Amino acid sequence: MICCCRPRRRLVAAVRPSIGVSLCFTIAVVLGAQSPCVGQHSVARQWDEAILSAIRVDTPRPPVHARNLYHLSAAMYDAWAAFDPTAKGVFVHEKHAGDAAARNEAISYAAYRILSHRYSLSVNAAASKTAFDNLLASLGYDKNVTTTVGNTPAALGNRIAQTIISASMNDGSNEANNYADTTAYASVNVPMVVSHPTATDQAHTPLADPNRWQQLYINSLTAQNGIVLPSNLQGYVCPQWGPVTPFAMHSAGPNSWSDLDPGAPPQLGGAGDAVYRQQAVDLIRLSNSLDPAQGPGAAVINISPAVNGNRPLGTDLNQGYAVNPVTGQAYADNFVKLGDYGRVLAEFWADGPHSETPPGHWNVIANSVSDNPLLQKRIGGAGPVVDDLQWDVKMYLALNGAVHDAAIAAWGMKRKYESARPITMVRYMGGQGQSSDPNLPSYHADGLPLEQGLIELVTAESIAAGGRHRNAFLTANQDHNGDFFPFFSEQDLVGKVVIHAWNHAPDDAATQTSGADWILAEHWLPYQMETFVTPAFPGYVSGHSTFSRSAAEVIASFTGSAYFPGGLEEATFDIDFLKFEDGPTQPVTLQWATYFDAADEAGLSRQWGGIHPSMDDLPGRVMGDVIGRGAFRRATALFQGVPEPSALALAAAGLAAAWGFRARRLTAPRWTVRGAL
């Protein structure tokens, strides 16, 4: 274990324009804190910041927060549209005369009522409600004005909120019961005790189906007799979300996302078996590359847009950019250690507990784009420059309509295919043995393939004190306090499969780095907080990938360019940024030329973090592409006051979208099998 003795500083990493203009809002915002430039922002922006703060202190349920972001955005847009002669509302179609003050008031009451209602279910409901009350009061409005009758701006805003709340109460989310499961989900697999070297429990109960999702016991205690007592069992988050009413998505199939379904993921022992096996090895290879002090993680790589990014849709093939199209100059080199890059990427895009979750993260990115002085606020990149309020309400509607639809599609796929997470893939295959040579010990057809230096078999010599694999013995024999407990003798581990991978969370994440070392394959952990480990829902398809690509499509269409303002966006992370362990070893600057580059790295981050293999990630990106385009089309039609299409037209559009989706699948490989890094 590599120990670093530097004192730990709390760092907030800001997504900032490459020209060096600091932003008013950073990635982490304290609940209720006001930006120093809040007065320069529209009321819509201020309410968007309010919901992001509320999300950060709530339970991380991405579909729930995507729905709340969408309904907040629809409420603000409908209030704005009520004073516009052309625009058509989403839920409410009233028209009123009024000035800018009336519009701001209607928007604020609509936003306040939506947020106060929705976050009354939050685990930090009181704190969020206080923040909403304070914002409404700071804008000069009285929360006690609750009437929905009449033509005053307050009544209009309250009426819009009430209409949305009522219309969405039976949308399939089960909001009335705090989004509890309505599908009677029951896993076929025994839960995994994460702390113990096993794919299931201390008795090594067989998995019923290694291709299907498995719940985790996140915590455990070790009794005096050596019995491991698990606790904190994951509950499936939002398995009922597939039928939720969407914003723009539609299909000719039984669900709004049916035409986007790319089919089942690769199966161990079934269709796509070779891909499944290779991707399990790829996950181990990435885990081994998280150590910046040795091995592949110590290699220096160039992450400049000159060579990194510009990936064809649905692939991880970096083509880079010859020049920055805005400046006409080549992108400068940007060298970092591979291990630092992988760790920063995994943590920056993690969006787990205490974050705004992936849908909210893309609101943060959209807000930073809106703040960039190089941006001209022409919707679609054409027409007149619009004011901040019009820009914001329209951007939020399209963006959050897209991430809401992305949640429905991704969670529908998760429930349909119920696919295993990497922790199950690696531990199960490693527990079965090795699949390379029937003449070697521990052969099993479903085992991991042996690879010198990465996946090996334990011998009596290698597990003994001073032996090559000794660390696997030490880590396997730790209790819940990290103290030595003799669960296994050295002889017990002879013939077991070990992997060279991230060596679990360090004792002191503020000052220590775990690095990579030999551990039992049955003891592998993703690069995540030990109190989180893996999200509480199946893997396929990746929500991060679907959210991110759909959002990137909207921002690109809305701004009229795939490129960030100035042709470059950066996020710089100091040497104490990481939370899972100390680091990085040197400042790291992530760079993206386009919104799609950022979205792709959000998907890649889940591979580095051990949360998804690429077979979860890449199809999500392709689905997100279609979803984002569809959301922008519907939003644009509303902006222009175009009548809603008939059911027949929607069905035809669904078929057209399906054909377009299938065409993209023909040009983008369905699965990428990556070899050595």
XYZ file of C-alpha atoms in Angstrom:
677
model
C 0.000 0.000 0.000
C 1.370 3.395 -0.987
C 0.947 5.998 1.734
C 0.967 9.734 1.077
C 1.574 12.053 4.019
C 0.222 15.272 2.560
C -2.594 16.930 4.532
C -5.859 16.627 2.645
C -7.557 19.757 1.344
C -11.186 19.919 0.292
C -11.246 20.822 -3.380
C -14.180 21.874 -5.474
C -13.426 21.330 -9.152
C -15.114 23.804 -11.416
C -16.017 23.102 -15.019
C -14.599 26.207 -16.592
C -14.166 27.639 -20.075
C -10.739 27.130 -21.572
C -10.232 30.880 -21.833
C -9.940 30.995 -18.059
C -13.162 32.786 -17.152
C -14.208 31.466 -13.748
C -17.775 30.321 -13.318
C -20.229 31.530 -10.741
C -21.363 27.986 -10.010
C -19.141 25.024 -9.250
C -19.709 21.307 -9.389
C -20.395 21.150 -5.654
C -22.834 23.682 -4.249
C -23.804 23.951 -0.600
C -27.550 23.651 -0.110
C -29.136 27.069 -0.157
C -25.882 28.904 -0.867
C -26.219 31.822 -3.255
C -23.847 32.282 -6.141
C -21.874 35.519 -6.030
C -23.392 36.399 -9.395
C -26.910 35.095 -8.728
C -28.397 38.503 -9.479
C -27.230 38.200 -13.064
C -29.188 35.015 -13.621
C -32.769 34.526 -14.716
C -35.382 33.288 -12.264
C -35.452 30.013 -14.204
C -31.730 29.549 -13.616
C -32.141 30.272 -9.915
C -34.857 27.635 -9.585
C -32.737 25.164 -11.537
C -29.904 25.748 -9.072
C -32.394 25.203 -6.246
C -33.420 21.771 -7.500
C -29.782 20.780 -8.051
C -29.046 21.621 -4.420
C -32.078 19.599 -3.308
C -30.975 16.601 -5.377
C -27.530 16.633 -3.763
C -28.981 16.081 -0.289
C -31.626 13.553 -1.321
C -31.447 9.816 -1.965
C -29.659 9.273 -5.314
C -32.526 7.975 -7.465
C -31.653 9.169 -10.992
C -35.043 8.442 -12.638
C -36.901 10.282 -9.876
C -34.661 13.325 -10.159
C -34.838 13.288 -13.966
C -38.635 13.341 -13.717
C -38.518 16.186 -11.199
C -36.131 18.166 -13.407
C -38.454 17.667 -16.376
C -41.604 18.685 -14.524
C -39.892 21.730 -13.009
C -38.715 22.692 -16.496
C -42.162 22.134 -18.008
C -43.737 24.265 -15.272
C -41.333 27.143 -15.874
C -41.680 26.864 -19.637
C -45.490 26.753 -19.503
C -45.500 29.873 -17.315
C -43.208 31.615 -19.796
C -45.246 30.418 -22.800
C -48.465 31.764 -21.270
C -47.158 35.265 -22.039
C -45.830 34.439 -25.510
C -48.199 34.710 -28.498
C -46.643 31.773 -30.373
C -45.235 29.183 -27.987
C -47.365 26.199 -26.996
C -47.293 24.867 -23.443
C -46.599 21.271 -22.482
C -49.311 20.796 -19.844
C -51.083 24.181 -19.777
C -52.106 26.196 -22.828
C -53.366 29.461 -21.341
C -52.505 32.862 -22.801
C -52.177 36.059 -20.752
C -51.018 39.619 -21.181
C -48.235 40.765 -18.909
C -44.772 42.230 -18.608
C -41.456 40.696 -17.575
C -42.319 41.051 -13.896
C -45.542 39.077 -14.342
C -43.703 36.367 -16.232
C -41.040 36.058 -13.518
C -43.700 35.856 -10.837
C -45.679 33.132 -12.605
C -42.511 31.123 -13.224
C -41.448 31.424 -9.602
C -44.758 30.291 -8.136
C -44.943 27.371 -10.569
C -41.388 26.317 -9.719
C -41.842 26.781 -5.981
C -45.016 24.664 -5.851
C -43.501 21.849 -7.929
C -40.335 21.687 -5.841
C -42.104 22.024 -2.493
C -44.410 19.171 -3.433
C -41.814 16.836 -4.920
C -39.102 17.279 -2.305
C -41.504 16.820 0.571
C -40.537 13.164 0.013
C -36.805 13.891 0.341
C -34.682 12.498 3.146
C -33.742 16.145 3.775
C -37.191 17.586 3.144
C -36.978 20.280 5.833
C -33.659 21.661 4.589
C -34.812 21.718 0.979
C -38.136 23.335 1.874
C -36.302 26.067 3.784
C -34.094 26.707 0.757
C -37.145 26.948 -1.530
C -38.897 29.291 0.917
C -35.833 31.499 1.142
C -35.432 31.738 -2.619
C -39.093 32.633 -3.146
C -38.866 35.304 -0.451
C -35.611 36.692 -1.867
C -37.406 37.187 -5.178
C -40.080 39.223 -3.398
C -42.942 36.719 -3.352
C -45.135 35.425 -0.529
C -45.368 31.652 -0.139
C -48.771 32.055 1.524
C -50.349 33.122 -1.767
C -51.736 29.717 -2.714
C -54.748 30.566 -4.856
C -55.146 28.867 -8.224
C -58.152 30.985 -9.221
C -57.928 34.076 -11.374
C -55.515 35.682 -13.792
C -52.850 37.000 -11.442
C -49.324 35.744 -12.134
C -49.261 33.944 -8.782
C -52.558 32.169 -9.478
C -51.329 31.189 -12.938
C -48.086 29.766 -11.557
C -49.891 27.866 -8.812
C -52.393 26.538 -11.345
C -49.659 25.328 -13.693
C -47.941 23.491 -10.850
C -51.186 21.909 -9.694
C -51.998 20.799 -13.238
C -48.620 19.087 -13.630
C -48.790 17.474 -10.195
C -52.267 16.102 -10.907
C -51.484 15.011 -14.471
C -48.377 13.098 -13.419
C -49.775 11.407 -10.327
C -50.741 8.336 -12.371
C -47.874 8.384 -14.875
C -46.463 5.019 -13.750
C -43.825 6.349 -11.353
C -45.849 5.515 -8.212
C -45.042 8.896 -6.706
C -47.954 8.519 -4.274
C -46.041 5.698 -2.552
C -42.619 7.363 -2.730
C -41.779 5.549 -5.976
C -41.984 2.064 -4.457
C -41.756 -0.959 -6.740
C -45.037 -1.942 -8.384
C -43.602 -4.916 -10.301
C -43.152 -7.336 -7.366
C -39.499 -7.748 -8.300
C -37.662 -10.664 -6.676
C -34.103 -11.558 -7.601
C -33.359 -15.119 -8.664
C -29.875 -14.831 -7.149
C -28.606 -15.012 -3.590
C -27.318 -11.582 -2.483
C -23.575 -11.027 -2.375
C -21.771 -10.271 0.887
C -19.382 -7.677 -0.534
C -16.829 -7.749 2.275
C -16.199 -11.501 1.995
C -14.265 -13.217 -0.836
C -17.273 -14.766 -2.532
C -19.685 -14.266 -5.401
C -22.582 -14.906 -3.024
C -22.315 -15.580 0.713
C -19.943 -17.151 3.207
C -21.342 -20.598 2.371
C -20.681 -19.957 -1.343
C -24.285 -20.697 -2.276
C -24.389 -21.101 -6.077
C -25.816 -18.328 -8.211
C -29.040 -19.298 -9.934
C -28.088 -17.298 -13.041
C -24.752 -15.434 -13.316
C -26.116 -13.377 -16.210
C -28.741 -11.738 -14.029
C -28.505 -8.938 -11.503
C -27.587 -9.631 -7.912
C -28.294 -7.479 -4.870
C -25.433 -6.627 -2.523
C -25.039 -6.587 1.225
C -22.940 -3.434 1.496
C -21.996 -3.854 5.167
C -21.206 -6.799 7.421
C -19.975 -7.730 10.885
C -17.765 -10.667 11.835
C -18.873 -12.563 14.925
C -16.366 -14.128 17.314
C -16.941 -17.538 15.755
C -16.083 -16.207 12.297
C -19.646 -16.015 11.012
C -20.096 -13.011 8.723
C -23.349 -11.210 9.478
C -24.386 -9.121 6.467
C -26.472 -5.951 6.581
C -27.660 -3.021 4.479
C -29.099 -5.022 1.586
C -29.579 -3.008 -1.583
C -33.126 -2.420 -2.742
C -33.791 -2.181 -6.476
C -34.217 1.523 -7.314
C -37.250 2.191 -9.534
C -37.793 -1.154 -11.313
C -41.240 0.106 -12.394
C -39.910 3.037 -14.449
C -40.216 1.625 -17.988
C -43.909 2.545 -18.499
C -43.619 6.098 -17.081
C -45.132 8.755 -19.354
C -42.356 10.323 -21.481
C -41.813 13.819 -22.860
C -41.149 13.051 -26.526
C -40.300 9.368 -26.867
C -42.757 7.106 -28.670
C -42.689 3.820 -30.539
C -44.857 1.312 -32.322
C -44.090 -1.262 -29.621
C -45.592 -1.866 -26.183
C -43.387 0.745 -24.475
C -42.321 4.230 -25.479
C -38.751 2.908 -25.821
C -39.477 -0.435 -27.520
C -38.165 0.698 -30.909
C -34.845 1.639 -29.297
C -34.272 -1.788 -27.746
C -30.987 -3.178 -29.165
C -31.703 -6.681 -27.875
C -30.220 -8.738 -25.073
C -26.625 -8.178 -23.931
C -23.979 -10.901 -24.359
C -24.537 -13.903 -22.112
C -22.003 -16.113 -20.386
C -22.614 -19.560 -21.829
C -25.001 -18.182 -24.449
C -25.132 -15.738 -27.339
C -22.143 -13.415 -27.163
C -20.228 -15.667 -24.750
C -16.795 -14.674 -26.096
C -17.614 -10.964 -25.773
C -18.828 -11.413 -22.197
C -15.615 -13.218 -21.223
C -13.373 -10.657 -22.888
C -15.161 -7.778 -21.235
C -14.708 -9.349 -17.806
C -10.972 -9.371 -18.533
C -11.155 -5.777 -19.806
C -12.655 -4.709 -16.476
C -9.774 -6.354 -14.612
C -7.278 -4.713 -16.964
C -8.725 -1.271 -16.292
C -8.726 -1.946 -12.546
C -5.044 -2.896 -12.778
C -4.371 0.401 -14.570
C -5.633 2.561 -11.687
C -2.229 2.518 -9.972
C -0.204 5.565 -11.094
C 2.946 4.268 -9.378
C 3.482 1.010 -11.261
C 2.487 -1.058 -14.253
C 0.243 0.305 -17.006
C -1.163 3.015 -14.723
C 2.263 4.672 -14.529
C 2.398 5.126 -18.307
C 2.077 8.711 -19.531
C -0.649 9.272 -22.111
C -1.871 12.260 -24.110
C -5.509 13.181 -23.404
C -5.550 16.293 -25.593
C -8.471 16.608 -28.022
C -5.802 16.322 -30.705
C -5.822 12.569 -30.083
C -8.604 11.934 -27.560
C -12.256 12.216 -28.558
C -14.132 12.443 -31.858
C -15.323 8.868 -31.427
C -17.788 7.387 -33.925
C -21.136 6.885 -32.216
C -21.261 3.667 -30.226
C -17.497 3.094 -30.147
C -14.455 3.935 -28.026
C -12.320 4.633 -31.104
C -10.476 7.927 -30.557
C -9.879 9.852 -33.785
C -9.017 13.250 -32.301
C -9.224 16.601 -34.070
C -6.676 18.106 -36.440
C -7.449 21.651 -35.266
C -9.758 23.610 -33.020
C -12.396 24.779 -35.542
C -12.971 28.022 -33.628
C -9.353 29.146 -33.304
C -7.939 27.333 -36.319
C -5.055 26.193 -34.122
C -4.001 22.683 -33.153
C -4.989 21.489 -29.700
C -2.029 21.496 -27.310
C -0.744 18.226 -25.886
C -2.019 17.233 -22.433
C 0.072 14.495 -20.827
C -1.011 12.657 -17.668
C -0.452 9.289 -16.063
C -2.987 6.699 -17.160
C -3.769 5.817 -13.530
C -4.490 9.444 -12.672
C -6.665 9.861 -15.754
C -8.717 6.749 -14.983
C -9.253 7.656 -11.334
C -10.186 11.279 -12.021
C -12.510 10.228 -14.823
C -14.240 7.674 -12.588
C -14.751 10.117 -9.719
C -15.650 13.241 -11.697
C -18.501 11.467 -13.470
C -19.446 9.164 -10.561
C -22.571 11.198 -9.709
C -23.422 8.955 -6.775
C -24.353 9.956 -3.207
C -24.178 13.708 -2.435
C -24.146 14.628 -6.127
C -26.755 16.067 -8.455
C -26.848 12.596 -10.160
C -26.233 12.256 -13.931
C -29.335 14.203 -15.075
C -28.419 17.081 -12.779
C -24.757 16.967 -13.794
C -25.783 17.797 -17.347
C -27.762 20.765 -16.028
C -24.522 21.959 -14.417
C -22.745 21.577 -17.760
C -25.545 23.341 -19.650
C -25.453 26.199 -17.152
C -21.695 26.576 -17.561
C -22.160 26.739 -21.334
C -24.844 29.395 -20.912
C -22.462 31.451 -18.756
C -19.662 31.364 -21.312
C -19.178 34.866 -22.780
C -18.252 33.341 -26.142
C -21.745 31.897 -26.527
C -24.300 33.766 -28.604
C -27.752 32.851 -27.351
C -29.395 32.037 -30.661
C -31.654 29.016 -30.296
C -30.500 26.381 -32.733
C -27.561 28.626 -33.604
C -29.732 30.823 -35.817
C -32.172 33.696 -35.550
C -32.077 36.584 -33.102
C -30.179 36.626 -29.836
C -32.698 35.896 -27.071
C -32.702 37.068 -23.474
C -31.453 34.876 -20.649
C -34.917 33.898 -19.453
C -36.118 32.674 -22.838
C -32.848 30.818 -23.355
C -33.039 29.144 -19.971
C -36.676 28.032 -19.992
C -36.350 26.578 -23.475
C -32.990 24.940 -22.788
C -34.247 23.324 -19.591
C -37.383 21.985 -21.260
C -35.468 20.305 -24.094
C -32.604 19.118 -21.890
C -34.656 17.773 -19.019
C -37.301 16.341 -21.311
C -34.440 14.359 -22.870
C -32.953 13.068 -19.607
C -36.445 12.154 -18.383
C -36.975 10.065 -21.516
C -33.465 8.628 -21.144
C -34.337 7.461 -17.625
C -37.486 5.746 -18.863
C -35.660 3.972 -21.693
C -32.606 2.933 -19.672
C -34.615 1.755 -16.669
C -37.043 -0.059 -18.946
C -34.107 -1.940 -20.443
C -32.641 -2.639 -17.012
C -35.886 -4.227 -15.855
C -36.400 -6.170 -19.075
C -32.939 -7.749 -19.222
C -31.952 -7.583 -15.520
C -28.288 -8.005 -16.423
C -25.421 -8.632 -14.015
C -23.031 -5.945 -12.836
C -19.230 -6.275 -13.190
C -18.788 -7.259 -9.535
C -20.890 -10.352 -10.215
C -19.187 -11.060 -13.554
C -15.649 -10.976 -12.174
C -16.318 -12.676 -8.837
C -18.450 -15.433 -10.335
C -16.015 -16.319 -13.112
C -13.043 -16.082 -10.763
C -14.797 -18.286 -8.230
C -15.408 -20.938 -10.869
C -11.703 -21.163 -11.618
C -9.623 -20.783 -14.774
C -10.834 -21.570 -18.285
C -7.497 -21.649 -20.114
C -6.144 -25.165 -19.595
C -8.017 -28.342 -18.563
C -4.702 -29.809 -17.419
C -4.110 -27.095 -14.831
C -5.774 -26.914 -11.399
C -9.198 -25.316 -10.946
C -10.317 -25.679 -14.546
C -13.899 -24.663 -15.288
C -15.418 -23.707 -18.617
C -16.922 -20.565 -17.069
C -13.744 -19.498 -15.293
C -11.460 -16.569 -16.066
C -8.779 -17.015 -18.745
C -5.262 -16.967 -17.333
C -2.928 -14.152 -18.341
C 0.547 -13.806 -16.863
C 0.782 -10.718 -14.680
C -2.968 -10.130 -14.647
C -4.863 -13.375 -13.913
C -2.957 -16.219 -12.277
C -3.346 -19.337 -10.116
C -2.222 -19.414 -6.487
C 0.461 -21.924 -5.564
C 1.773 -22.943 -2.149
C 4.892 -20.890 -2.801
C 3.125 -17.804 -4.141
C 0.711 -17.501 -1.187
C 3.345 -18.068 1.514
C 4.877 -15.183 3.451
C 6.981 -13.162 1.026
C 5.337 -14.857 -1.947
C 4.081 -13.178 -5.099
C 0.399 -13.536 -4.158
C 0.723 -12.970 -0.402
C -1.458 -9.850 -0.487
C -4.425 -12.006 -1.544
C -4.075 -14.003 1.704
C -3.876 -10.854 3.826
C -6.853 -9.072 2.251
C -9.020 -12.218 2.312
C -8.461 -12.566 6.049
C -9.766 -9.207 7.227
C -12.830 -8.626 9.364
C -15.187 -5.659 9.177
C -12.694 -3.494 11.091
C -9.827 -4.347 8.772
C -8.188 -6.517 11.437
C -6.734 -9.941 10.678
C -9.182 -12.827 11.113
C -8.275 -16.352 9.932
C -11.116 -17.080 7.513
C -8.729 -18.982 5.220
C -5.482 -20.846 5.662
C -2.758 -20.557 3.071
C -3.597 -24.062 1.855
C -7.260 -23.072 1.429
C -6.212 -20.564 -1.217
C -3.916 -22.808 -3.255
C -5.465 -23.251 -6.700
C -7.613 -20.137 -6.370
C -7.639 -17.520 -9.125
C -6.024 -14.191 -8.256
C -6.047 -10.982 -10.259
C -3.790 -7.932 -10.221
C -6.268 -5.128 -9.628
C -7.184 -2.161 -7.456
C -6.397 -3.184 -3.881
C -9.695 -2.077 -2.277
C -10.311 1.221 -0.480
C -7.410 2.360 1.736
C -7.738 2.711 5.497
C -7.380 6.485 5.215
C -8.631 7.785 1.879
C -7.390 11.272 2.762
C -3.718 10.298 2.837
C -3.358 6.833 1.310
C -3.507 5.262 -2.127
C -4.285 1.573 -2.463
C -2.563 0.972 -5.767
C -2.875 -2.365 -7.545
C -1.900 -5.718 -6.054
C -2.808 -9.390 -6.153
C -6.249 -10.140 -4.709
C -8.599 -13.082 -5.010
C -10.802 -12.722 -8.085
C -13.711 -13.501 -5.741
C -12.710 -10.435 -3.717
C -12.585 -7.870 -6.543
C -14.200 -4.489 -5.938
C -15.016 -1.674 -8.351
C -13.193 1.620 -7.901
C -15.922 3.176 -5.762
C -16.598 4.223 -2.185
C -16.812 1.144 0.037
C -20.171 2.388 1.328
C -21.561 2.444 -2.221
C -19.757 -0.250 -4.290
C -22.265 -0.521 -7.158
C -25.633 1.125 -7.977
C -28.764 -0.633 -6.755
C -30.174 -1.663 -10.124
C -29.127 -3.853 -13.074
C -26.445 -2.810 -15.524
C -27.734 -2.993 -19.098
C -27.996 -0.359 -20.462
C -25.869 2.253 -18.738
C -27.930 5.125 -17.398
C -24.878 7.410 -17.453
C -24.341 6.726 -21.143
C -27.990 7.188 -22.084
C -28.426 10.342 -19.996
C -25.185 11.857 -21.229
C -25.596 11.286 -24.944
C -29.211 12.472 -24.895
C -28.156 15.644 -23.063
C -25.213 16.225 -25.395
C -27.514 15.921 -28.408
C -29.848 18.549 -26.963
C -27.094 21.018 -26.057
C -25.479 20.629 -29.479
C -28.798 21.157 -31.260
C -29.861 23.997 -28.979
C -26.619 25.964 -29.320
C -26.265 25.130 -33.008
C -22.823 23.571 -32.610
C -21.429 20.277 -31.354
C -18.435 22.225 -30.023
C -18.182 23.892 -26.654
C -17.846 27.690 -26.925
C -14.316 28.436 -28.050
C -13.935 24.847 -29.233
C -12.703 23.612 -25.853
C -14.020 22.969 -22.353
C -11.828 21.981 -19.419
C -12.130 20.766 -15.850
C -8.959 20.895 -13.751
C -8.450 18.755 -10.639
C -5.817 19.444 -8.000
C -3.746 16.785 -6.227
C -6.319 16.349 -3.451
C -9.453 16.050 -5.583
C -10.023 12.307 -5.230
C -12.351 11.006 -2.521
C -12.021 7.233 -2.906
C -8.293 7.491 -2.171
C -5.580 10.148 -2.207
C -4.611 11.803 -5.466
C -4.144 12.405 -8.276
C -0.348 12.464 -8.187
C -0.335 15.634 -10.282
C -3.048 18.070 -11.407
C -5.198 16.595 -14.161
C -7.139 18.615 -16.715
C -9.908 16.815 -18.558
C -10.603 18.402 -21.940
C -13.443 18.073 -24.414
C -13.839 19.678 -27.813
C -17.490 18.691 -28.158
C -20.440 17.821 -25.972
C -20.281 14.321 -27.443
C -16.691 13.922 -26.240
C -17.827 14.773 -22.711
C -20.761 12.367 -22.974
C -18.499 9.568 -24.208
C -16.142 10.097 -21.276
C -19.092 9.922 -18.894
C -19.760 6.468 -20.327
C -16.076 5.513 -20.239
C -15.876 6.593 -16.609
C -18.229 3.771 -15.680
C -15.874 1.271 -17.253
C -12.951 2.714 -15.283
C -15.035 2.729 -12.122
C -15.965 -0.945 -12.553
C -19.668 -0.115 -12.756
C -20.316 -1.084 -16.387
C -18.566 -3.073 -19.104
C -18.599 -1.520 -22.552
C -21.491 -3.809 -23.539
C -23.647 -1.719 -21.154
C -22.086 1.593 -22.133
C -22.051 1.655 -25.942
C -25.717 0.737 -26.613
C -26.741 3.394 -24.089
C -24.893 6.024 -26.097
C -26.675 4.999 -29.294
C -30.065 5.063 -27.556
C -29.271 8.473 -26.068
C -28.522 9.833 -29.528
C -32.056 9.050 -30.726
C -33.680 10.206 -27.478
C -31.902 13.569 -27.480
C -32.793 14.277 -31.080
C -36.418 13.413 -30.437
C -36.616 15.630 -27.354
C -35.185 18.591 -29.226
C -37.622 18.081 -32.098
C -40.624 18.099 -29.796
C -39.337 21.066 -27.806
C -38.771 23.020 -31.024
C -42.304 22.261 -32.180
C -43.630 23.608 -28.871
C -41.490 26.740 -29.169
C -42.973 27.339 -32.614
C -46.542 26.565 -31.556
C -46.830 23.580 -33.889
C -49.929 21.456 -33.105
C -49.309 18.097 -31.448
C -49.216 15.197 -33.948
C -51.979 12.612 -34.042
C -51.585 9.120 -32.607
C -51.156 7.779 -36.159
C -48.417 10.300 -36.886
C -46.681 9.424 -33.631
C -46.722 5.733 -34.548
C -45.262 6.524 -37.967
C -42.590 8.693 -36.366
C -41.804 5.851 -33.982
C -41.262 3.485 -36.878
C -39.046 6.041 -38.614
C -37.011 6.500 -35.440
C -36.668 2.738 -35.135
C -35.339 2.458 -38.683
C -32.916 5.303 -38.004
C -31.804 3.630 -34.785
C -31.213 0.341 -36.567
C -29.253 2.134 -39.286
C -26.978 3.628 -36.629
C -26.488 0.168 -35.162
C -25.334 -1.067 -38.566
C -22.672 1.645 -38.783
C -21.649 1.499 -35.101
C -20.381 -1.859 -33.784
C -22.848 -3.295 -31.316
C -20.109 -4.459 -28.980
C -16.475 -3.450 -28.832
C -13.999 -6.069 -27.642
C -10.963 -4.193 -26.406
C -7.602 -5.852 -26.094
C -4.668 -4.576 -24.069
C -4.609 -0.939 -23.076
